[in-house]
Amino acid sequence: MSSKILMPALSPTMSEGAINKWLVKIGDNVKAGDIIAEIETDKATMEVESVDEGKITHLLEENPNIQVPVNSVIAIIDGKESDSLEVNSLTKDMVKDEIKSEDKQVSKSNEKQDTKKDIVTDTSNTKIKASPLVKKISNDQNIDLNKINGSGPDGRIIKRDIESNAALKISSEQKISQDFIVPSMMRKVIAKRTTDAKQQIPHFYLTIESNVDKLIDLRKKINENNSIKISFNDLIVKALGMAMKKNPNTNVYWQDNKIYQLQDVDVSVAVAIDEGLITPIIKAVNSKGLNEISLEIRELAKLAKTNSLTPKQYTGGSITVSNLGMFGISEFAAIISPPQASILAVGKIIKKPIIQNDSVNVGNILKSTLSADHRVLDGAVAGKLLKDFNDIIEDPFEIWMNSNDMEVI
């Protein structure tokens, strides 16, 4: 009896995935639990296990640039010769919908052209399998369809084939470059999520300046006596977790017209990778010491850069820290990452003149900007969180006292 292997939903936000690499080939015998493929999700590259045992008889072609909908058949175990994976039923429907959409656009275009005169039609593409819209675009932009492989039924060239063709030839009238990059799945998801967040979440922003002279001194003393080198970002994460623990009414999020209260303070840390940005989570920051936080951040950053994070390591969270100080950025405002209700943007520490006891001195100043979701956080509530964070990093002895894994300084 044959068994079908489906494209799994490997994360809550995943609607489609790309087959990066098959780890088996047709004819191989597999057992339930064997790793058979690497799938690129919206967040990372993950391994997929076989759900049954038998001989691999059908495999969908691996291609990182082709997105396969969740629950589509990607492989068959002990299948029949009549079974096929060329285009599954869901993909067929998507192609049909695209062709219908293209034909409608062409119909509207032709209606407009009927009212015009002296239109010259190029018939060089009439024998090529392509949708009417594609033929019109090719004539308008002087594109040679013979050089494009179609991804539609029976090799039919459809609109997306032109859009994703890196060798797209522009019309002779245009002299500027029209090269483009086909975005990865992660970049597409980032584009959608940030657009949705900005459009749907009513952001407001609060900025505070902190004198971090004492924080610098504390870090120096810790690293002189501690086996693990603590970064400023480690201190920021710990301080933010402590501030949020003091303000439990900020440890909430909005979803489906309801406000949900979280118990532990889970702080996400923004990590830049080649494909974009990912935010692994330090769980229960409020109950962890600096050493544990530092080691965990390092380990999660390594996993993020190799696309090895599991969904539970980047899904959820109470608040995110985005630190661009290492790039010389002094101040910025970040976009909230749903379902979280806030994000803290941290800039570079800058020496500035400050007035203390009517005298001018030089101090180390750090600017932090809190982006908050006005559906669940009001200005006073968010302001109290930011003030408590400021108080902790300006007088940071509490950070060390709250870290039960620190060596004596």
Coordinates of C-alpha atoms in Angstrom, one line a residue, residues 39 113 143 164 218 295 320 346 393-394:
I39 CA 12.9 22.0 3.8
Q113 CA -6.9 48.4 -27.7
I143 CA 11.2 39.5 -24.7
S164 CA 11.5 35.4 -12.2
L218 CA 30.0 47.0 36.2
L295 CA 25.7 31.6 26.8
T320 CA 12.3 42.1 21.5
V346 CA 19.1 50.3 21.4
I393 CA 21.0 50.4 33.7
E394 CA 21.9 53.8 35.3

